[in-house]
Structure formats: structure tokens, C-alpha cells
Amino acid sequence: MIGFLTMRAPGEDLYLLAGFRQGLKEAGFVEGQNVVIEFRFAEHQTDRLPALAAELVQRQVDVITANGPGARAAWTATRTIPIVFVAGFDPVEAGLVASLSRPGGNATGVSVFDVRLGRKRLELMLELFPAETAFAVLVNQTDPARAKEILRDLETAARDLKVELHVLNAGTDRELEAAFAKAVELKAPGLVISGDSFYTSRSKQLAALALRHRLPAVFGWREFAVAGGLMTYGTNLTNGFRQVGVYIGRILKGENPADLPVLQPTEIEFIINLKTARAFGLEIPPTLLVHADELIE
């Protein structure tokens, strides 16, 4: 029995769940045949995670998979049941593992290091608008620990790049609408959208808001660019969930999470939507075009 603890709501980001099931299948496990999955959805309410994690422990699941702050909640709830996480933050700094190569405890998983990519996304915006001195950044304060880490890295990058940041907060659909309107009011030339499960599940909505407000934006996941967002710079999240499925299969077969190194991305995808650039009247610099992994016409 697998416990699946997620910040998302039922029905959101089904492509990630498909990746997870693919990984399980590669490891020899198929839901409904030789494995059962107990789902617990926090519906983007961080304060629900501890109780949901405790439920999975009480159910005596064999292994727990958790994403984002759910990983911290699961680790707090049990130090004996194996945990396999997908984390955008540094799991060593968060105390989940002793090191990436030798986790040493009951937790391991995949770290997409999304937090650390914020600097590069800000640099891309500055390369697109080299004469500008201030940009907007969108964060979700409903996960205070992650928001603090994201802002710390971005503010350090902003100081190094000698630009100012307008920090906008949104953790609900209504707040998203207000944040985009505020960015326009501030005359921000571009918006950096931080990594967050709430934002990931609303990639299409974010792209639509950016188009409606004519606000060039950069996000972490390719679904945003496919939906009409200007740029994405990040790892393949679907593959991260697939790798988690593989790790869970290995643990169910008897391997110890303490001995399974935390996996890190080997490739970063940089995607530009040229159709959106034309709609904004933007000329993408050749330096960006040459480094793009994919150009959406």
C-alpha cells in the first residue's frame, strides 16, 4: 500500500500522476493489481498536511510519496515508514536527508531544485529588457517556508543584478487576478512566477492572465509556454514523478531509502513561445533564441 500525499486537489495535474504510475509500472507495480494507492489531497491548504500525513501513518502504508511541503509533513509524522519525495527546495537544508548521495534516514526522492532556478529566470527577464531596473515576482505565502527561501534567493539575485523586485502574493484564484492587475499598475515590464504546486496546477490560467494583461512572464514548467506563456525555464516535472514511482518500486522490493541517493535533474528546459512574443510586439534577442531548447511557433 502506497500513501500519496499531495498539496494538489483531486483532478489537478493528472499528467504528473500518469508519470508516477509509469514509474511504478517500470518497477513492476500496477495500481489495482499488486499495489493499492491511498490518496490524500491537501487542496493547497498547507495546514491540512500534518493531519493527512498522520492518517497515512495510521493506515500503516508501506511507503509514502509526498511533494513540496507534504514531504516535511510526512517526515515529521514518521521516521520509520519510507518516504519518497518530489521537492523544489534543498532537502539537505530542510533536514529531510543527511546528504544527497547518502540520505541516511527514511527519506529520499527527487529534488528539482526549482527554488535555485529563480535567479536564472530573473536573468532571462533582464536579458529580454536590459534597460529596465524593476521586475515583479509572484510568490505564494500559504507555504511560508518555501516563500521565504524563494524570496531570499531572488532578492540576492536582484542585488547582484542591480534591479528592484516588486513582490506580489497570491494563494487563491482571486488573488491571482489581483496580482496580475497590480503588476500592470506598477508598470512592471515582466513577471517571474515562482515554483509552487498551486501555480503548477494553474499553468493555463497563468498563461491566460499574462496574455490578457499583456505581461511577459517566465515560469518553471513547459505547460505554461504551451498554454501561451512567454518563457519557461525548469526541469521536466513529469519525469520527476516518474522517477519517484521507480524509487517506490525499488523500496517495495526491499531496498533501503537510506541507501538511495536523492536524484537531481540532468537537464533544464528553456522554452520560448514565439507566437506570444509576436502578440506582445517583442523582439526576442538572438542570445536567447540560440539557447532555447524549444521554440513554439
Coordinates of N, CA and C in Angstrom, one line a residue, residues 43-237:
E43 N -5.4 20.1 -1.1 CA -6.2 21.1 -1.8 C -5.6 22.5 -1.6
H44 N -4.2 22.5 -1.6 CA -3.5 23.8 -1.5 C -3.6 24.5 -0.1
Q45 N -4.0 23.7 0.9 CA -4.1 24.2 2.2 C -3.0 23.5 3.1
T46 N -1.9 24.2 3.3 CA -0.7 23.7 3.9 C -1.0 23.2 5.3
D47 N -1.9 23.9 6.0 CA -2.2 23.5 7.4 C -2.9 22.1 7.5
R48 N -3.4 21.6 6.4 CA -4.0 20.3 6.4 C -3.0 19.1 6.3
L49 N -1.8 19.4 5.9 CA -0.8 18.3 5.6 C -0.5 17.5 6.9
P50 N -0.3 18.0 8.1 CA 0.1 17.2 9.2 C -1.0 16.1 9.5
A51 N -2.3 16.5 9.5 CA -3.3 15.6 9.8 C -3.4 14.5 8.7
L52 N -3.2 14.9 7.4 CA -3.3 13.9 6.3 C -2.1 12.9 6.4
A53 N -0.9 13.5 6.8 CA 0.2 12.6 6.9 C 0.0 11.6 8.0
A54 N -0.6 12.1 9.1 CA -0.9 11.2 10.3 C -1.9 10.1 9.9
E55 N -2.8 10.4 9.0 CA -3.8 9.4 8.6 C -3.1 8.3 7.8
L56 N -2.1 8.7 7.0 CA -1.4 7.6 6.2 C -0.6 6.8 7.1
V57 N 0.0 7.4 8.2 CA 0.8 6.6 9.1 C -0.1 5.6 9.9
Q58 N -1.3 6.1 10.3 CA -2.3 5.2 11.0 C -2.8 4.1 10.1
R59 N -2.8 4.3 8.8 CA -3.2 3.3 7.8 C -2.1 2.3 7.6
Q60 N -1.0 2.5 8.2 CA 0.2 1.6 8.1 C 0.6 1.3 6.6
V61 N 0.6 2.4 5.8 CA 1.1 2.2 4.5 C 2.5 1.7 4.4
D62 N 2.9 1.1 3.4 CA 4.3 0.6 3.3 C 5.3 1.7 2.9
V63 N 4.8 2.7 2.2 CA 5.7 3.8 1.8 C 4.8 5.0 1.5
I64 N 5.4 6.2 1.7 CA 4.7 7.4 1.4 C 5.4 8.2 0.4
T65 N 4.7 8.7 -0.6 CA 5.3 9.7 -1.5 C 4.6 11.1 -1.2
A66 N 5.4 12.1 -1.3 CA 4.9 13.4 -0.9 C 5.6 14.5 -1.8
N67 N 4.9 15.6 -2.1 CA 5.5 16.7 -2.8 C 5.5 17.9 -2.0
G68 N 6.5 18.7 -2.3 CA 6.6 20.1 -1.6 C 6.6 20.0 -0.1
P69 N 5.8 20.8 0.5 CA 5.7 20.9 2.0 C 5.1 19.6 2.5
G70 N 4.5 18.8 1.7 CA 4.0 17.5 2.1 C 5.1 16.6 2.6
A71 N 6.3 16.7 2.0 CA 7.4 15.9 2.4 C 7.8 16.2 3.8
R72 N 7.8 17.5 4.2 CA 8.2 17.9 5.5 C 7.1 17.3 6.5
A73 N 5.8 17.4 6.1 CA 4.8 16.8 7.0 C 4.9 15.3 7.2
A74 N 5.2 14.6 6.1 CA 5.4 13.2 6.2 C 6.6 12.8 7.1
W75 N 7.7 13.5 6.9 CA 8.9 13.2 7.7 C 8.7 13.5 9.1
T76 N 7.9 14.5 9.5 CA 7.5 14.8 10.9 C 6.6 13.7 11.5
A77 N 5.8 13.2 10.6 CA 4.8 12.2 11.1 C 5.4 10.8 11.3
T78 N 6.5 10.5 10.6 CA 7.1 9.1 10.8 C 8.6 9.2 10.4
R79 N 9.4 8.4 11.2 CA 10.8 8.3 10.9 C 11.1 6.8 10.6
T80 N 10.0 6.0 10.4 CA 10.2 4.6 10.1 C 9.6 4.2 8.8
I81 N 8.5 4.7 8.4 CA 7.9 4.4 7.1 C 8.7 5.1 6.0
P82 N 9.2 4.4 5.0 CA 9.9 5.1 3.9 C 9.2 6.2 3.2
I83 N 9.9 7.3 2.9 CA 9.3 8.5 2.3 C 10.0 8.7 1.0
V84 N 9.3 8.9 -0.1 CA 10.0 9.3 -1.4 C 9.3 10.6 -1.8
F85 N 10.1 11.7 -1.9 CA 9.6 13.0 -2.2 C 9.9 13.5 -3.6
V86 N 9.1 14.5 -4.0 CA 9.5 15.4 -5.1 C 9.6 16.8 -4.4
A87 N 10.8 17.4 -4.5 CA 11.0 18.7 -3.8 C 11.6 19.7 -4.6
G88 N 11.1 20.9 -4.6 CA 11.6 22.0 -5.3 C 12.7 22.8 -4.5
F89 N 12.8 22.4 -3.2 CA 13.7 23.0 -2.3 C 14.9 22.1 -2.0
D90 N 15.9 22.5 -1.3 CA 17.1 21.7 -0.9 C 16.7 20.8 0.2
P91 N 16.6 19.5 0.0 CA 16.2 18.6 1.1 C 17.2 18.4 2.2
V92 N 18.5 18.8 1.9 CA 19.5 18.7 2.9 C 19.3 19.9 3.9
E93 N 19.1 21.1 3.3 CA 18.9 22.3 4.1 C 17.6 22.1 4.9
A94 N 16.6 21.4 4.3 CA 15.3 21.3 5.0 C 15.4 20.2 6.1
G95 N 16.5 19.4 6.2 CA 16.7 18.4 7.2 C 16.1 17.1 6.9
L96 N 15.6 16.9 5.6 CA 15.0 15.6 5.3 C 16.0 14.5 5.1
V97 N 17.2 14.9 4.6 CA 18.3 13.9 4.4 C 19.6 14.4 4.9
A98 N 20.5 13.5 5.2 CA 21.8 13.9 5.7 C 22.7 14.5 4.5
S99 N 22.6 13.9 3.4 CA 23.3 14.3 2.2 C 22.5 13.8 0.9
L100 N 22.8 14.4 -0.2 CA 22.1 14.0 -1.4 C 22.6 12.6 -1.8
S101 N 23.9 12.3 -1.6 CA 24.4 11.0 -2.1 C 24.1 9.8 -1.1
R102 N 24.0 10.2 0.2 CA 23.7 9.2 1.3 C 22.6 9.8 2.2
P103 N 21.4 9.6 1.8 CA 20.3 10.3 2.6 C 20.3 9.9 4.1
G104 N 20.6 8.6 4.4 CA 20.8 8.2 5.8 C 19.6 7.9 6.7
G105 N 18.4 8.3 6.3 CA 17.3 8.1 7.1 C 16.2 7.3 6.4
N106 N 15.0 7.7 6.6 CA 13.8 7.0 6.0 C 13.3 7.8 4.7
A107 N 14.0 8.9 4.3 CA 13.5 9.7 3.2 C 14.6 9.8 2.1
T108 N 14.1 9.8 0.9 CA 14.9 10.0 -0.3 C 13.9 10.5 -1.4
G109 N 14.4 10.7 -2.6 CA 13.5 11.2 -3.6 C 14.1 11.9 -4.8
V110 N 13.4 12.9 -5.3 CA 13.9 13.7 -6.4 C 13.8 15.2 -6.0
S111 N 14.9 15.9 -6.2 CA 15.0 17.3 -6.0 C 15.1 18.0 -7.3
V112 N 14.1 18.8 -7.7 CA 14.1 19.5 -8.9 C 14.8 20.9 -8.7
F113 N 15.1 21.2 -7.5 CA 15.8 22.5 -7.2 C 15.2 23.7 -7.9
D114 N 13.9 23.7 -7.9 CA 13.2 24.8 -8.5 C 13.5 26.2 -7.9
V115 N 13.7 26.2 -6.6 CA 14.0 27.4 -5.9 C 15.2 28.1 -6.4
R116 N 16.2 27.3 -6.7 CA 17.5 27.8 -7.1 C 17.5 28.3 -8.6
L117 N 16.4 28.0 -9.3 CA 16.4 28.5 -10.7 C 15.7 29.9 -10.8
G118 N 15.3 30.4 -9.7 CA 14.7 31.7 -9.7 C 15.7 32.8 -10.2
R119 N 16.9 32.7 -9.9 CA 17.9 33.7 -10.3 C 18.0 33.6 -11.9
K120 N 18.1 32.5 -12.4 CA 18.2 32.4 -13.9 C 17.0 32.9 -14.6
R121 N 15.8 32.7 -14.0 CA 14.5 33.3 -14.6 C 14.6 34.8 -14.6
L122 N 15.1 35.4 -13.5 CA 15.2 36.8 -13.4 C 16.3 37.3 -14.4
E123 N 17.3 36.6 -14.6 CA 18.3 37.0 -15.6 C 17.8 36.9 -17.0
L124 N 16.9 36.0 -17.3 CA 16.3 35.9 -18.6 C 15.4 37.1 -18.8
M125 N 14.7 37.6 -17.8 CA 13.8 38.8 -17.9 C 14.7 40.0 -18.2
L126 N 15.8 40.1 -17.5 CA 16.7 41.2 -17.7 C 17.4 41.2 -19.1
E127 N 17.6 40.0 -19.6 CA 18.2 39.9 -20.9 C 17.1 40.3 -22.0
L128 N 15.9 40.1 -21.7 CA 14.8 40.5 -22.6 C 14.6 42.0 -22.5
F129 N 14.7 42.6 -21.3 CA 14.5 44.0 -21.1 C 15.8 44.6 -20.4
P130 N 16.9 44.7 -21.1 CA 18.1 45.2 -20.4 C 18.1 46.6 -19.9
A131 N 17.2 47.4 -20.3 CA 17.2 48.8 -19.9 C 16.3 49.0 -18.6
E132 N 15.6 47.9 -18.2 CA 14.7 48.0 -17.1 C 15.4 47.8 -15.8
T133 N 14.9 48.4 -14.7 CA 15.5 48.3 -13.4 C 14.6 47.7 -12.3
A134 N 13.4 47.3 -12.7 CA 12.5 46.7 -11.7 C 11.6 45.6 -12.4
F135 N 11.4 44.5 -11.7 CA 10.5 43.4 -12.2 C 9.6 42.9 -11.1
A136 N 8.5 42.3 -11.5 CA 7.6 41.8 -10.5 C 7.9 40.3 -10.3
V137 N 7.6 39.8 -9.1 CA 7.8 38.4 -8.8 C 6.6 37.9 -8.0
L138 N 6.0 36.7 -8.4 CA 4.8 36.2 -7.8 C 5.2 35.0 -6.9
V139 N 4.8 35.1 -5.6 CA 5.0 34.0 -4.7 C 3.7 33.7 -3.9
N140 N 3.7 32.5 -3.4 CA 2.6 32.0 -2.6 C 3.0 31.9 -1.1
Q141 N 2.4 32.8 -0.3 CA 2.8 32.9 1.1 C 2.0 31.8 1.9
T142 N 1.2 31.0 1.3 CA 0.5 30.0 2.1 C 1.5 28.9 2.5
D143 N 2.6 28.8 1.8 CA 3.7 28.0 2.2 C 4.9 28.9 2.6
P144 N 4.8 29.4 3.9 CA 5.8 30.4 4.3 C 7.3 30.0 4.2
A145 N 7.6 28.8 4.5 CA 9.0 28.3 4.5 C 9.5 28.4 3.0
R146 N 8.7 27.9 2.1 CA 9.1 27.9 0.7 C 9.2 29.3 0.2
A147 N 8.2 30.1 0.5 CA 8.2 31.5 0.0 C 9.4 32.3 0.5
K148 N 9.8 32.0 1.8 CA 10.9 32.7 2.4 C 12.2 32.3 1.6
E149 N 12.3 31.0 1.3 CA 13.5 30.5 0.6 C 13.6 31.1 -0.8
I150 N 12.4 31.1 -1.5 CA 12.4 31.7 -2.8 C 12.8 33.2 -2.9
L151 N 12.2 33.9 -1.9 CA 12.5 35.4 -1.9 C 13.9 35.7 -1.5
R152 N 14.5 34.8 -0.6 CA 15.9 35.0 -0.2 C 16.8 34.9 -1.4
D153 N 16.6 33.9 -2.2 CA 17.4 33.7 -3.4 C 17.2 34.8 -4.5
L154 N 15.9 35.1 -4.7 CA 15.6 36.2 -5.7 C 16.1 37.5 -5.3
E155 N 16.0 37.8 -4.0 CA 16.5 39.2 -3.5 C 18.0 39.3 -3.6
T156 N 18.7 38.1 -3.4 CA 20.1 38.1 -3.5 C 20.5 38.3 -5.0
A157 N 19.8 37.6 -5.9 CA 20.0 37.8 -7.3 C 19.7 39.2 -7.8
A158 N 18.6 39.8 -7.2 CA 18.3 41.2 -7.6 C 19.4 42.2 -7.2
R159 N 19.9 42.0 -6.0 CA 21.0 42.9 -5.6 C 22.2 42.7 -6.5
D160 N 22.5 41.5 -6.9 CA 23.7 41.2 -7.8 C 23.5 41.9 -9.2
L161 N 22.2 41.8 -9.6 CA 21.9 42.3 -11.0 C 21.5 43.8 -11.0
K162 N 21.5 44.3 -9.7 CA 21.2 45.8 -9.6 C 19.8 46.1 -10.1
V163 N 18.8 45.3 -9.8 CA 17.4 45.6 -10.1 C 16.5 45.5 -8.9
E164 N 15.4 46.1 -9.0 CA 14.4 46.1 -7.9 C 13.4 45.0 -8.1
L165 N 12.8 44.4 -7.0 CA 11.7 43.5 -7.1 C 10.5 44.0 -6.5
H166 N 9.3 43.8 -7.2 CA 8.0 44.1 -6.7 C 7.4 42.7 -6.3
V167 N 7.3 42.4 -5.0 CA 6.9 41.1 -4.6 C 5.4 41.1 -4.5
L168 N 4.7 40.2 -5.3 CA 3.3 40.1 -5.3 C 2.9 38.7 -4.7
N169 N 1.9 38.7 -3.9 CA 1.5 37.4 -3.2 C 0.1 37.0 -3.8
A170 N 0.0 35.6 -4.1 CA -1.2 35.1 -4.5 C -1.3 33.6 -4.1
G171 N -2.3 33.2 -3.4 CA -2.5 31.8 -3.0 C -3.9 31.3 -3.3
T172 N -4.7 32.2 -4.0 CA -6.1 31.8 -4.4 C -6.3 32.3 -5.8
D173 N -7.3 31.9 -6.5 CA -7.6 32.3 -7.8 C -7.9 33.8 -7.8
R174 N -8.7 34.3 -6.8 CA -9.0 35.7 -6.8 C -7.7 36.6 -6.6
E175 N -6.8 36.1 -5.8 CA -5.5 36.8 -5.5 C -4.7 36.8 -6.8
L176 N -4.8 35.7 -7.6 CA -4.0 35.7 -8.9 C -4.5 36.9 -9.8
E177 N -5.8 37.0 -9.9 CA -6.3 38.1 -10.7 C -5.8 39.5 -10.2
A178 N -5.8 39.7 -8.9 CA -5.4 40.9 -8.3 C -3.9 41.2 -8.5
A179 N -3.1 40.1 -8.4 CA -1.6 40.2 -8.5 C -1.2 40.7 -9.9
F180 N -1.9 40.1 -10.9 CA -1.6 40.5 -12.3 C -2.0 41.9 -12.6
A181 N -3.1 42.3 -12.0 CA -3.6 43.7 -12.2 C -2.6 44.7 -11.5
K182 N -2.1 44.3 -10.3 CA -1.1 45.1 -9.6 C 0.2 45.2 -10.3
A183 N 0.6 44.1 -11.0 CA 1.9 44.2 -11.8 C 1.8 45.2 -12.9
V184 N 0.6 45.2 -13.5 CA 0.4 46.2 -14.6 C 0.3 47.6 -14.0
E185 N -0.3 47.8 -12.9 CA -0.4 49.1 -12.2 C 1.0 49.6 -11.9
L186 N 1.9 48.7 -11.5 CA 3.3 49.0 -11.2 C 4.2 49.2 -12.4
K187 N 3.6 49.0 -13.6 CA 4.3 49.1 -14.9 C 5.5 48.2 -14.9
A188 N 5.4 47.0 -14.3 CA 6.4 46.0 -14.4 C 6.6 45.5 -15.8
P189 N 7.8 45.5 -16.4 CA 8.0 45.1 -17.7 C 7.8 43.6 -17.9
G190 N 8.1 42.8 -16.8 CA 8.0 41.4 -16.8 C 7.7 40.8 -15.5
L191 N 7.3 39.5 -15.4 CA 6.9 38.9 -14.2 C 7.6 37.5 -14.1
V192 N 8.3 37.3 -12.9 CA 8.8 36.0 -12.6 C 7.9 35.2 -11.7
I193 N 7.4 34.1 -12.2 CA 6.5 33.3 -11.4 C 7.2 32.2 -10.7
S194 N 7.2 32.2 -9.4 CA 7.9 31.2 -8.6 C 7.3 29.8 -8.7
G195 N 8.1 28.8 -8.4 CA 7.6 27.5 -8.4 C 6.7 27.2 -7.2
D196 N 5.6 26.6 -7.4 CA 4.6 26.3 -6.3 C 3.6 25.4 -6.9
S197 N 3.1 24.4 -6.1 CA 2.1 23.4 -6.7 C 0.8 24.1 -7.1
F198 N 0.4 25.2 -6.4 CA -0.8 25.9 -6.7 C -0.6 26.5 -8.1
Y199 N 0.6 27.1 -8.3 CA 0.8 27.7 -9.7 C 0.9 26.7 -10.7
T200 N 1.6 25.6 -10.4 CA 1.8 24.5 -11.4 C 0.4 24.0 -11.9
S201 N -0.5 23.8 -11.0 CA -1.9 23.3 -11.3 C -2.7 24.4 -12.1
R202 N -2.2 25.6 -12.2 CA -2.9 26.7 -12.9 C -2.0 27.3 -14.0
S203 N -1.2 26.4 -14.6 CA -0.3 26.9 -15.7 C -1.1 27.6 -16.8
K204 N -2.3 27.0 -17.2 CA -3.1 27.5 -18.3 C -3.7 28.8 -17.8
Q205 N -4.2 28.9 -16.6 CA -4.8 30.1 -16.1 C -3.7 31.3 -16.0
L206 N -2.5 30.9 -15.6 CA -1.5 31.9 -15.5 C -1.1 32.5 -16.9
A207 N -1.0 31.5 -17.9 CA -0.7 31.9 -19.2 C -1.8 32.9 -19.8
A208 N -3.1 32.5 -19.5 CA -4.2 33.3 -20.0 C -4.2 34.7 -19.3
L209 N -3.8 34.8 -18.0 CA -3.8 36.1 -17.3 C -2.6 36.9 -17.9
A210 N -1.5 36.3 -18.2 CA -0.4 37.0 -18.8 C -0.7 37.6 -20.2
L211 N -1.4 36.8 -21.0 CA -1.8 37.3 -22.3 C -2.8 38.4 -22.2
R212 N -3.8 38.2 -21.3 CA -4.9 39.3 -21.2 C -4.3 40.6 -20.7
H213 N -3.3 40.5 -19.8 CA -2.7 41.8 -19.3 C -1.5 42.2 -20.0
R214 N -1.2 41.5 -21.1 CA 0.0 41.8 -21.9 C 1.2 41.9 -21.1
L215 N 1.4 40.9 -20.2 CA 2.6 40.9 -19.3 C 3.5 39.8 -19.6
P216 N 4.7 40.0 -20.1 CA 5.6 38.9 -20.4 C 6.0 38.2 -19.1
A217 N 5.9 36.9 -19.1 CA 6.2 36.2 -17.8 C 7.0 35.0 -18.1
V218 N 7.8 34.6 -17.1 CA 8.6 33.4 -17.1 C 8.2 32.5 -15.9
F219 N 8.1 31.2 -16.2 CA 7.7 30.2 -15.2 C 8.6 29.0 -15.3
G220 N 8.3 28.0 -14.5 CA 9.2 26.8 -14.5 C 8.9 25.6 -15.4
W221 N 7.6 25.5 -15.8 CA 7.2 24.2 -16.4 C 6.6 24.5 -17.8
R222 N 7.0 23.5 -18.7 CA 6.7 23.7 -20.1 C 5.2 23.9 -20.4
E223 N 4.3 23.4 -19.6 CA 2.9 23.5 -19.8 C 2.4 25.0 -19.8
F224 N 3.2 25.9 -19.1 CA 2.9 27.3 -19.2 C 3.2 27.9 -20.6
A225 N 4.3 27.5 -21.2 CA 4.6 28.0 -22.5 C 3.7 27.4 -23.6
V226 N 3.3 26.2 -23.4 CA 2.4 25.5 -24.4 C 1.1 26.2 -24.3
A227 N 0.7 26.7 -23.1 CA -0.6 27.3 -23.0 C -0.6 28.8 -23.4
G228 N 0.6 29.3 -23.8 CA 0.6 30.7 -24.2 C 1.5 31.6 -23.4
G229 N 2.1 31.1 -22.3 CA 3.1 31.9 -21.6 C 4.3 32.2 -22.4
L230 N 5.0 33.2 -22.1 CA 6.2 33.6 -23.0 C 7.4 32.7 -22.8
M231 N 7.8 32.4 -21.6 CA 9.0 31.6 -21.4 C 8.9 30.7 -20.2
T232 N 9.5 29.5 -20.3 CA 9.7 28.6 -19.2 C 11.1 28.2 -19.1
Y233 N 11.6 28.1 -17.8 CA 12.9 27.6 -17.6 C 12.9 26.7 -16.3
G234 N 13.0 25.4 -16.6 CA 12.9 24.5 -15.4 C 13.1 23.0 -15.9
T235 N 12.9 22.2 -14.9 CA 13.1 20.7 -15.2 C 11.8 20.1 -15.7
N236 N 11.9 18.9 -16.1 CA 10.7 18.1 -16.6 C 10.1 17.5 -15.3
L237 N 9.0 18.1 -14.9 CA 8.4 17.7 -13.6 C 7.7 16.3 -13.8

